[in-house]
PDB file of C-alpha atoms in Angstrom:
ATOM      1  CA  MET A   1      -0.378  14.561  28.437  1.00 37.00           C
ATOM      2  CA  THR A   2       2.472  12.287  27.437  1.00 41.00           C
ATOM      3  CA  ASP A   3       0.924  11.786  23.950  1.00 43.00           C
ATOM      4  CA  THR A   4       0.907  15.558  23.219  1.00 42.00           C
ATOM      5  CA  ASP A   5       4.355  15.866  24.528  1.00 41.00           C
ATOM      6  CA  THR A   6       5.796  13.184  22.198  1.00 41.00           C
ATOM      7  CA  THR A   7       3.861  14.618  19.206  1.00 40.00           C
ATOM      8  CA  GLN A   8       5.364  18.003  19.760  1.00 41.00           C
ATOM      9  CA  ALA A   9       8.867  16.611  20.250  1.00 42.00           C
ATOM     10  CA  THR A  10       8.907  14.602  17.244  1.00 44.00           C
ATOM     11  CA  ALA A  11       6.686  16.637  14.777  1.00 44.00           C
ATOM     12  CA  GLY A  12       9.367  19.283  14.393  1.00 44.00           C
ATOM     13  CA  GLY A  13      12.133  16.899  13.694  1.00 43.00           C
ATOM     14  CA  GLU A  14      14.809  19.497  14.173  1.00 44.00           C
ATOM     15  CA  LYS A  15      17.217  17.006  15.563  1.00 46.00           C
ATOM     16  CA  ARG A  16      17.334  14.667  12.745  1.00 49.00           C
ATOM     17  CA  PRO A  17      16.567  16.848   9.603  1.00 51.00           C
ATOM     18  CA  PHE A  18      16.932  14.140   7.236  1.00 68.00           C
ATOM     19  CA  ASP A  19      14.797  11.366   8.605  1.00 84.00           C
ATOM     20  CA  LEU A  20      12.479  10.757   5.619  1.00 90.00           C
ATOM     21  CA  GLY A  21      10.477   7.903   7.043  1.00 90.00           C
ATOM     22  CA  THR A  22       8.873   9.549  10.084  1.00 90.00           C
ATOM     23  CA  GLY A  23       5.863  11.862  10.338  1.00 90.00           C
ATOM     24  CA  PRO A  24       3.954  12.144   7.070  1.00 92.00           C
ATOM     25  CA  GLY A  25       6.906  10.074   5.520  1.00 93.00           C
ATOM     26  CA  ARG A  26       5.653   7.132   7.522  1.00 94.00           C
ATOM     27  CA  VAL A  27       2.519   7.069   5.572  1.00 95.00           C
ATOM     28  CA  LEU A  28       4.522   7.344   2.228  1.00 95.00           C
ATOM     29  CA  VAL A  29       6.732   4.403   3.472  1.00 96.00           C
ATOM     30  CA  TRP A  30       3.457   2.359   3.867  1.00 96.00           C
ATOM     31  CA  PHE A  31       2.030   3.181   0.596  1.00 96.00           C
ATOM     32  CA  TYR A  32       5.234   2.705  -1.331  1.00 97.00           C
ATOM     33  CA  GLY A  33       5.829  -0.606   0.507  1.00 96.00           C
ATOM     34  CA  VAL A  34       2.329  -1.730  -0.545  1.00 96.00           C
ATOM     35  CA  PHE A  35       2.901  -0.748  -4.107  1.00 95.00           C
ATOM     36  CA  THR A  36       6.301  -2.469  -4.212  1.00 96.00           C
ATOM     37  CA  VAL A  37       4.627  -5.743  -3.047  1.00 95.00           C
ATOM     38  CA  ALA A  38       1.770  -5.179  -5.480  1.00 93.00           C
ATOM     39  CA  ALA A  39       3.800  -4.511  -8.459  1.00 93.00           C
ATOM     40  CA  ALA A  40       6.352  -7.022  -7.825  1.00 94.00           C
ATOM     41  CA  SER A  41       4.047  -9.890  -6.968  1.00 92.00           C
ATOM     42  CA  ARG A  42       1.909  -8.988  -9.951  1.00 89.00           C
ATOM     43  CA  SER A  43       4.821  -9.033 -12.425  1.00 91.00           C
ATOM     44  CA  ILE A  44       6.367 -12.095 -10.965  1.00 92.00           C
ATOM     45  CA  VAL A  45       3.129 -14.106 -11.084  1.00 89.00           C
ATOM     46  CA  GLN A  46       2.334 -12.934 -14.606  1.00 88.00           C
ATOM     47  CA  MET A  47       5.894 -13.635 -15.931  1.00 90.00           C
ATOM     48  CA  ILE A  48       5.821 -17.119 -14.435  1.00 89.00           C
ATOM     49  CA  LEU A  49       2.353 -18.010 -15.634  1.00 86.00           C
ATOM     50  CA  ASP A  50       2.547 -16.672 -19.195  1.00 85.00           C
ATOM     51  CA  PHE A  51       5.265 -14.262 -20.161  1.00 86.00           C
ATOM     52  CA  GLY A  52       4.456 -14.487 -23.880  1.00 87.00           C
ATOM     53  CA  ARG A  53       0.962 -13.167 -23.495  1.00 87.00           C
ATOM     54  CA  ALA A  54       2.004  -9.502 -22.871  1.00 87.00           C
ATOM     55  CA  PRO A  55       5.738  -9.149 -22.395  1.00 89.00           C
ATOM     56  CA  LEU A  56       5.808  -5.352 -22.646  1.00 88.00           C
ATOM     57  CA  ALA A  57       3.158  -5.065 -19.931  1.00 88.00           C
ATOM     58  CA  TYR A  58       4.810  -7.459 -17.489  1.00 91.00           C
ATOM     59  CA  VAL A  59       8.278  -5.923 -17.887  1.00 92.00           C
ATOM     60  CA  LEU A  60       6.806  -2.496 -17.149  1.00 90.00           C
ATOM     61  CA  SER A  61       5.215  -3.790 -14.071  1.00 91.00           C
ATOM     62  CA  ALA A  62       8.537  -5.119 -13.110  1.00 94.00           C
ATOM     63  CA  VAL A  63      10.323  -1.877 -13.669  1.00 94.00           C
ATOM     64  CA  ALA A  64       7.577  -0.076 -11.621  1.00 94.00           C
ATOM     65  CA  ALA A  65       8.158  -2.544  -8.836  1.00 95.00           C
ATOM     66  CA  LEU A  66      11.963  -1.728  -8.916  1.00 96.00           C
ATOM     67  CA  VAL A  67      11.282   2.030  -8.746  1.00 96.00           C
ATOM     68  CA  TYR A  68       8.758   1.617  -5.869  1.00 96.00           C
ATOM     69  CA  GLY A  69      11.204  -0.751  -3.999  1.00 96.00           C
ATOM     70  CA  PHE A  70      14.060   1.757  -4.435  1.00 96.00           C
ATOM     71  CA  ILE A  71      11.944   4.714  -3.175  1.00 96.00           C
ATOM     72  CA  THR A  72      10.872   2.726  -0.180  1.00 96.00           C
ATOM     73  CA  TYR A  73      14.377   1.850   0.688  1.00 95.00           C
ATOM     74  CA  SER A  74      15.464   5.574   0.303  1.00 95.00           C
ATOM     75  CA  LEU A  75      12.656   6.769   2.561  1.00 94.00           C
ATOM     76  CA  VAL A  76      13.548   4.242   5.247  1.00 93.00           C
ATOM     77  CA  ARG A  77      17.186   5.052   4.981  1.00 91.00           C
ATOM     78  CA  GLY A  78      17.028   8.888   5.073  1.00 90.00           C
ATOM     79  CA  GLY A  79      19.923  11.404   4.525  1.00 89.00           C
ATOM     80  CA  GLU A  80      20.511  13.903   1.832  1.00 90.00           C
ATOM     81  CA  ARG A  81      21.669  11.430  -0.823  1.00 91.00           C
ATOM     82  CA  ALA A  82      18.760   9.112  -0.401  1.00 93.00           C
ATOM     83  CA  ARG A  83      16.412  12.272  -0.429  1.00 93.00           C
ATOM     84  CA  ARG A  84      17.938  13.191  -3.765  1.00 93.00           C
ATOM     85  CA  THR A  85      17.803   9.925  -5.354  1.00 94.00           C
ATOM     86  CA  ALA A  86      14.196   9.285  -4.145  1.00 95.00           C
ATOM     87  CA  LEU A  87      13.306  12.663  -5.695  1.00 95.00           C
ATOM     88  CA  VAL A  88      14.742  11.588  -9.097  1.00 96.00           C
ATOM     89  CA  CYS A  89      12.855   8.217  -8.763  1.00 96.00           C
ATOM     90  CA  CYS A  90       9.523   9.952  -7.857  1.00 96.00           C
ATOM     91  CA  ALA A  91       9.962  12.219 -10.965  1.00 96.00           C
ATOM     92  CA  ALA A  92      10.804   9.069 -13.107  1.00 95.00           C
ATOM     93  CA  GLU A  93       7.701   7.365 -11.569  1.00 95.00           C
ATOM     94  CA  LEU A  94       5.521  10.335 -12.419  1.00 96.00           C
ATOM     95  CA  VAL A  95       6.715  10.365 -16.074  1.00 95.00           C
ATOM     96  CA  GLY A  96       6.189   6.617 -16.221  1.00 93.00           C
ATOM     97  CA  VAL A  97       2.643   6.790 -15.007  1.00 94.00           C
ATOM     98  CA  LEU A  98       1.807   9.540 -17.334  1.00 94.00           C
ATOM     99  CA  VAL A  99       3.553   8.107 -20.451  1.00 93.00           C
ATOM    100  CA  VAL A 100       2.167   4.600 -19.956  1.00 92.00           C
ATOM    101  CA  GLY A 101      -1.196   6.087 -18.984  1.00 92.00           C
ATOM    102  CA  THR A 102      -1.418   8.103 -22.207  1.00 93.00           C
ATOM    103  CA  TRP A 103      -0.069   5.260 -24.168  1.00 92.00           C
ATOM    104  CA  THR A 104      -2.683   2.827 -22.940  1.00 91.00           C
ATOM    105  CA  LEU A 105      -5.387   5.491 -23.802  1.00 91.00           C
ATOM    106  CA  VAL A 106      -4.084   6.168 -27.179  1.00 92.00           C
ATOM    107  CA  GLU A 107      -3.258   2.665 -28.242  1.00 89.00           C
ATOM    108  CA  PRO A 108      -4.831  -0.032 -26.066  1.00 86.00           C
ATOM    109  CA  SER A 109      -3.658  -2.794 -28.299  1.00 87.00           C
ATOM    110  CA  ALA A 110      -0.018  -2.196 -27.405  1.00 84.00           C
ATOM    111  CA  PHE A 111      -0.790  -3.846 -24.037  1.00 85.00           C
ATOM    112  CA  ALA A 112      -2.403  -7.362 -24.102  1.00 83.00           C
ATOM    113  CA  ASP A 113      -2.669  -7.109 -20.339  1.00 85.00           C
ATOM    114  CA  ALA A 114      -2.876  -4.356 -17.758  1.00 85.00           C
ATOM    115  CA  THR A 115       0.053  -2.850 -15.834  1.00 86.00           C
ATOM    116  CA  VAL A 116       0.055  -1.016 -12.510  1.00 87.00           C
ATOM    117  CA  TRP A 117       0.310   2.137 -14.642  1.00 90.00           C
ATOM    118  CA  SER A 118      -2.269   1.470 -17.157  1.00 89.00           C
ATOM    119  CA  TYR A 119      -4.899   4.309 -17.599  1.00 90.00           C
ATOM    120  CA  CYS A 120      -2.779   6.366 -15.050  1.00 88.00           C
ATOM    121  CA  GLY A 121      -3.356   3.729 -12.400  1.00 89.00           C
ATOM    122  CA  ARG A 122      -7.054   3.513 -12.723  1.00 89.00           C
ATOM    123  CA  ASP A 123      -7.345   0.065 -11.461  1.00 86.00           C
ATOM    124  CA  TYR A 124      -5.429   1.176  -8.261  1.00 89.00           C
ATOM    125  CA  LEU A 125      -7.714   4.089  -7.378  1.00 89.00           C
ATOM    126  CA  PHE A 126      -5.284   6.499  -9.220  1.00 92.00           C
ATOM    127  CA  ILE A 127      -2.914   6.129  -6.262  1.00 93.00           C
ATOM    128  CA  PRO A 128       0.095   5.592  -8.851  1.00 94.00           C
ATOM    129  CA  VAL A 129      -0.403   9.282 -10.009  1.00 94.00           C
ATOM    130  CA  ILE A 130      -1.088  10.752  -6.575  1.00 95.00           C
ATOM    131  CA  LEU A 131       1.861   9.055  -4.830  1.00 95.00           C
ATOM    132  CA  PRO A 132       4.766  10.536  -6.755  1.00 95.00           C
ATOM    133  CA  VAL A 133       3.282  14.021  -6.475  1.00 96.00           C
ATOM    134  CA  THR A 134       2.900  13.676  -2.646  1.00 95.00           C
ATOM    135  CA  GLY A 135       6.224  12.039  -2.488  1.00 95.00           C
ATOM    136  CA  MET A 136       8.027  14.818  -4.194  1.00 95.00           C
ATOM    137  CA  MET A 137       6.157  17.399  -1.988  1.00 94.00           C
ATOM    138  CA  TRP A 138       7.381  15.618   1.153  1.00 93.00           C
ATOM    139  CA  LEU A 139      10.921  15.148  -0.128  1.00 93.00           C
ATOM    140  CA  ARG A 140      11.166  18.930  -0.955  1.00 91.00           C
ATOM    141  CA  ARG A 141       9.826  19.957   2.312  1.00 88.00           C
ATOM    142  CA  ALA A 142      12.008  17.512   4.280  1.00 80.00           C
ATOM    143  CA  ARG A 143      15.067  19.371   3.087  1.00 77.00           C
ATOM    144  CA  THR A 144      13.840  22.667   4.569  1.00 70.00           C
ATOM    145  CA  ALA A 145      12.740  21.046   7.751  1.00 61.00           C
TER     146      ALA A 145
ATOM    147  CA  MET B   1     -15.592 -18.303  -0.500  1.00 70.00           C
ATOM    148  CA  LEU B   2     -17.607 -17.428   2.655  1.00 84.00           C
ATOM    149  CA  ASP B   3     -19.221 -14.138   1.539  1.00 90.00           C
ATOM    150  CA  ALA B   4     -20.231 -13.394   5.025  1.00 93.00           C
ATOM    151  CA  LEU B   5     -16.661 -13.480   6.306  1.00 95.00           C
ATOM    152  CA  THR B   6     -15.436 -11.376   3.389  1.00 95.00           C
ATOM    153  CA  ILE B   7     -18.070  -8.698   4.190  1.00 96.00           C
ATOM    154  CA  ALA B   8     -17.247  -8.876   7.954  1.00 96.00           C
ATOM    155  CA  VAL B   9     -13.569  -8.400   7.259  1.00 97.00           C
ATOM    156  CA  ALA B  10     -14.247  -5.485   4.936  1.00 97.00           C
ATOM    157  CA  ALA B  11     -16.685  -3.860   7.413  1.00 97.00           C
ATOM    158  CA  ALA B  12     -14.310  -4.356  10.278  1.00 97.00           C
ATOM    159  CA  ALA B  13     -11.405  -2.843   8.348  1.00 97.00           C
ATOM    160  CA  LEU B  14     -13.473   0.228   7.303  1.00 97.00           C
ATOM    161  CA  ALA B  15     -14.611   0.626  11.016  1.00 98.00           C
ATOM    162  CA  LEU B  16     -10.886   0.504  12.029  1.00 97.00           C
ATOM    163  CA  ALA B  17      -9.955   3.013   9.344  1.00 97.00           C
ATOM    164  CA  ALA B  18     -12.648   5.338  10.574  1.00 97.00           C
ATOM    165  CA  TRP B  19     -11.476   4.955  14.105  1.00 97.00           C
ATOM    166  CA  CYS B  20      -7.863   5.518  13.469  1.00 97.00           C
ATOM    167  CA  GLY B  21      -8.724   8.376  11.064  1.00 97.00           C
ATOM    168  CA  TYR B  22     -10.570  10.078  13.875  1.00 97.00           C
ATOM    169  CA  ALA B  23      -7.527   9.606  16.208  1.00 97.00           C
ATOM    170  CA  ALA B  24      -5.397  11.193  13.472  1.00 96.00           C
ATOM    171  CA  TYR B  25      -7.933  14.006  13.074  1.00 96.00           C
ATOM    172  CA  ARG B  26      -7.557  14.613  16.842  1.00 96.00           C
ATOM    173  CA  ASP B  27      -3.895  14.626  16.496  1.00 96.00           C
ATOM    174  CA  GLN B  28      -3.512  11.385  18.499  1.00 95.00           C
ATOM    175  CA  PRO B  29      -1.039   8.440  17.929  1.00 95.00           C
ATOM    176  CA  THR B  30      -2.396   4.914  18.050  1.00 95.00           C
ATOM    177  CA  LYS B  31      -3.153   3.619  21.589  1.00 94.00           C
ATOM    178  CA  ASP B  32      -3.568   0.236  23.278  1.00 95.00           C
ATOM    179  CA  TRP B  33      -7.326   0.190  22.182  1.00 96.00           C
ATOM    180  CA  HIS B  34      -6.442   0.838  18.582  1.00 96.00           C
ATOM    181  CA  PHE B  35      -4.009  -2.174  18.768  1.00 97.00           C
ATOM    182  CA  ILE B  36      -6.702  -4.303  20.199  1.00 97.00           C
ATOM    183  CA  GLY B  37      -8.912  -3.220  17.224  1.00 97.00           C
ATOM    184  CA  MET B  38      -6.183  -4.173  14.878  1.00 97.00           C
ATOM    185  CA  ALA B  39      -5.852  -7.576  16.554  1.00 97.00           C
ATOM    186  CA  VAL B  40      -9.557  -8.242  16.077  1.00 97.00           C
ATOM    187  CA  VAL B  41      -9.397  -7.273  12.425  1.00 97.00           C
ATOM    188  CA  SER B  42      -6.176  -9.365  11.950  1.00 97.00           C
ATOM    189  CA  LEU B  43      -7.889 -12.267  13.530  1.00 97.00           C
ATOM    190  CA  LEU B  44     -10.798 -12.020  11.155  1.00 97.00           C
ATOM    191  CA  ALA B  45      -8.357 -11.909   8.255  1.00 97.00           C
ATOM    192  CA  LEU B  46      -6.549 -14.860   9.684  1.00 97.00           C
ATOM    193  CA  ALA B  47      -9.901 -16.800   9.902  1.00 96.00           C
ATOM    194  CA  GLN B  48     -10.431 -15.987   6.235  1.00 96.00           C
ATOM    195  CA  LEU B  49      -7.003 -17.170   5.249  1.00 96.00           C
ATOM    196  CA  VAL B  50      -7.795 -20.573   6.948  1.00 96.00           C
ATOM    197  CA  VAL B  51     -11.225 -20.895   5.426  1.00 95.00           C
ATOM    198  CA  GLY B  52      -9.717 -19.980   1.958  1.00 95.00           C
ATOM    199  CA  ILE B  53      -7.027 -22.597   2.243  1.00 95.00           C
ATOM    200  CA  VAL B  54      -9.547 -25.237   3.630  1.00 95.00           C
ATOM    201  CA  GLN B  55     -11.818 -24.592   0.659  1.00 94.00           C
ATOM    202  CA  LEU B  56      -8.861 -24.886  -1.761  1.00 94.00           C
ATOM    203  CA  ALA B  57      -7.879 -28.210  -0.127  1.00 94.00           C
ATOM    204  CA  ARG B  58     -11.475 -29.425  -0.577  1.00 94.00           C
ATOM    205  CA  GLY B  59     -11.143 -28.994  -4.467  1.00 92.00           C
ATOM    206  CA  GLU B  60     -12.968 -25.734  -4.794  1.00 92.00           C
ATOM    207  CA  ARG B  61     -11.265 -23.366  -7.216  1.00 92.00           C
ATOM    208  CA  PRO B  62     -11.409 -19.546  -7.505  1.00 93.00           C
ATOM    209  CA  GLU B  63     -12.644 -18.086 -10.850  1.00 91.00           C
ATOM    210  CA  GLN B  64      -9.573 -16.010 -11.635  1.00 89.00           C
ATOM    211  CA  GLY B  65      -6.793 -18.492 -10.698  1.00 88.00           C
ATOM    212  CA  MET B  66      -5.444 -20.144  -7.649  1.00 90.00           C
ATOM    213  CA  THR B  67      -1.958 -18.210  -7.536  1.00 90.00           C
ATOM    214  CA  ILE B  68      -3.763 -14.875  -7.442  1.00 91.00           C
ATOM    215  CA  PHE B  69      -6.250 -15.936  -4.892  1.00 93.00           C
ATOM    216  CA  ILE B  70      -3.604 -17.188  -2.415  1.00 94.00           C
ATOM    217  CA  ALA B  71      -1.403 -13.962  -3.041  1.00 93.00           C
ATOM    218  CA  TYR B  72      -4.441 -11.806  -2.191  1.00 94.00           C
ATOM    219  CA  LEU B  73      -5.291 -13.869   0.900  1.00 95.00           C
ATOM    220  CA  ALA B  74      -1.770 -13.539   2.221  1.00 95.00           C
ATOM    221  CA  GLY B  75      -1.767  -9.825   1.475  1.00 95.00           C
ATOM    222  CA  ALA B  76      -5.078  -9.341   3.147  1.00 96.00           C
ATOM    223  CA  PHE B  77      -3.734 -11.120   6.232  1.00 97.00           C
ATOM    224  CA  LEU B  78      -0.646  -9.066   6.354  1.00 96.00           C
ATOM    225  CA  ALA B  79      -1.922  -5.506   5.603  1.00 96.00           C
ATOM    226  CA  VAL B  80      -3.018  -4.436   8.954  1.00 97.00           C
ATOM    227  CA  PRO B  81      -0.269  -6.064  11.097  1.00 97.00           C
ATOM    228  CA  ALA B  82       2.284  -4.435   8.960  1.00 97.00           C
ATOM    229  CA  ALA B  83       0.678  -0.974   9.284  1.00 97.00           C
ATOM    230  CA  GLY B  84       0.390  -1.619  12.949  1.00 96.00           C
ATOM    231  CA  PHE B  85       4.055  -2.400  13.138  1.00 95.00           C
ATOM    232  CA  LEU B  86       4.867   0.800  11.368  1.00 95.00           C
ATOM    233  CA  SER B  87       2.678   2.797  13.780  1.00 95.00           C
ATOM    234  CA  LEU B  88       4.421   1.294  16.854  1.00 94.00           C
ATOM    235  CA  SER B  89       7.577   3.435  16.206  1.00 90.00           C
ATOM    236  CA  GLU B  90       5.652   6.487  14.814  1.00 92.00           C
ATOM    237  CA  ARG B  91       3.980   7.868  18.055  1.00 92.00           C
ATOM    238  CA  THR B  92       2.336  10.880  16.288  1.00 93.00           C
ATOM    239  CA  ARG B  93      -0.981  11.353  14.354  1.00 94.00           C
ATOM    240  CA  TRP B  94       0.871  10.030  11.295  1.00 95.00           C
ATOM    241  CA  GLY B  95       0.951   6.531  12.891  1.00 95.00           C
ATOM    242  CA  SER B  96      -2.749   6.770  13.044  1.00 97.00           C
ATOM    243  CA  VAL B  97      -2.876   7.748   9.393  1.00 97.00           C
ATOM    244  CA  THR B  98      -0.721   4.804   8.455  1.00 97.00           C
ATOM    245  CA  VAL B  99      -3.024   2.403  10.156  1.00 97.00           C
ATOM    246  CA  ALA B 100      -6.046   3.911   8.632  1.00 97.00           C
ATOM    247  CA  ALA B 101      -4.481   3.672   5.223  1.00 96.00           C
ATOM    248  CA  GLY B 102      -3.634  -0.005   5.983  1.00 97.00           C
ATOM    249  CA  ALA B 103      -7.222  -0.779   6.923  1.00 97.00           C
ATOM    250  CA  VAL B 104      -8.477   0.910   3.680  1.00 96.00           C
ATOM    251  CA  VAL B 105      -6.046  -1.216   1.699  1.00 96.00           C
ATOM    252  CA  LEU B 106      -7.438  -4.316   3.388  1.00 97.00           C
ATOM    253  CA  ALA B 107     -10.907  -3.275   2.512  1.00 97.00           C
ATOM    254  CA  VAL B 108      -9.903  -2.903  -1.139  1.00 95.00           C
ATOM    255  CA  LEU B 109      -8.308  -6.284  -0.993  1.00 95.00           C
ATOM    256  CA  GLU B 110     -11.530  -7.786   0.194  1.00 96.00           C
ATOM    257  CA  VAL B 111     -13.440  -6.415  -2.725  1.00 94.00           C
ATOM    258  CA  ARG B 112     -10.753  -7.938  -5.108  1.00 93.00           C
ATOM    259  CA  LEU B 113     -10.831 -11.256  -3.258  1.00 94.00           C
ATOM    260  CA  TYR B 114     -14.616 -11.357  -3.775  1.00 94.00           C
ATOM    261  CA  ASP B 115     -14.017 -10.757  -7.465  1.00 93.00           C
ATOM    262  CA  ILE B 116     -11.372 -13.358  -7.762  1.00 93.00           C
ATOM    263  CA  TRP B 117     -13.400 -16.041  -6.074  1.00 91.00           C
ATOM    264  CA  GLY B 118     -16.385 -15.391  -8.247  1.00 87.00           C
ATOM    265  CA  SER B 119     -19.809 -16.691  -7.509  1.00 69.00           C
TER     266      SER B 119
END
């Protein structure tokens, strides 16, 4: 009984319309958190071990980590301004995945080593492409909620 | 590394994912039993972390590098507890989805760990 009650009470979210990190947003917080850690640790390890091998790829991974980190923070923080900046970041993330993804397909030699966004995130089960799209859908819906 | 343990962690993680996915399908939040399940999976991951460190201390080396191996070991240990923590304050079906997603991430990390250690 209590479980269904709490579900109904929080699922609507009328009281706090700009809580971005609850409900479906909680799943997004998780995935963005995971990808922040994944991209950041990947770029840090690679930069420390051998930066000269593939500077472009490693810098791109670091940029991806920053974007993921910022979206995670915005989702947790909530509010209209965070929603807007997160929306912009999700768009930038999608553009980044698509540009880098196409780039690696057209000219693989430009990247001596893979990044999170290589081949549209193939090494990461294509989650890097799916994530910004679902993120933007959720952020758009959160406004009307 | 101990292949049996890697397979056990991956299988337990997938079972947890299915269980929590079922809870989400039934529109239920994670309950005490789910948290016990998460604890079991986390204990297995902890055992793996210990075994991995012991093997490194004995001088055995992973094929794809020690730093990456340790990073993945730590990530595998933290994945399910972190997702469980997120679901604690999300008392809806979405908390269950989060734990299911966390368990899937752990299963993927196990596959990667297997590759990194090599044969």
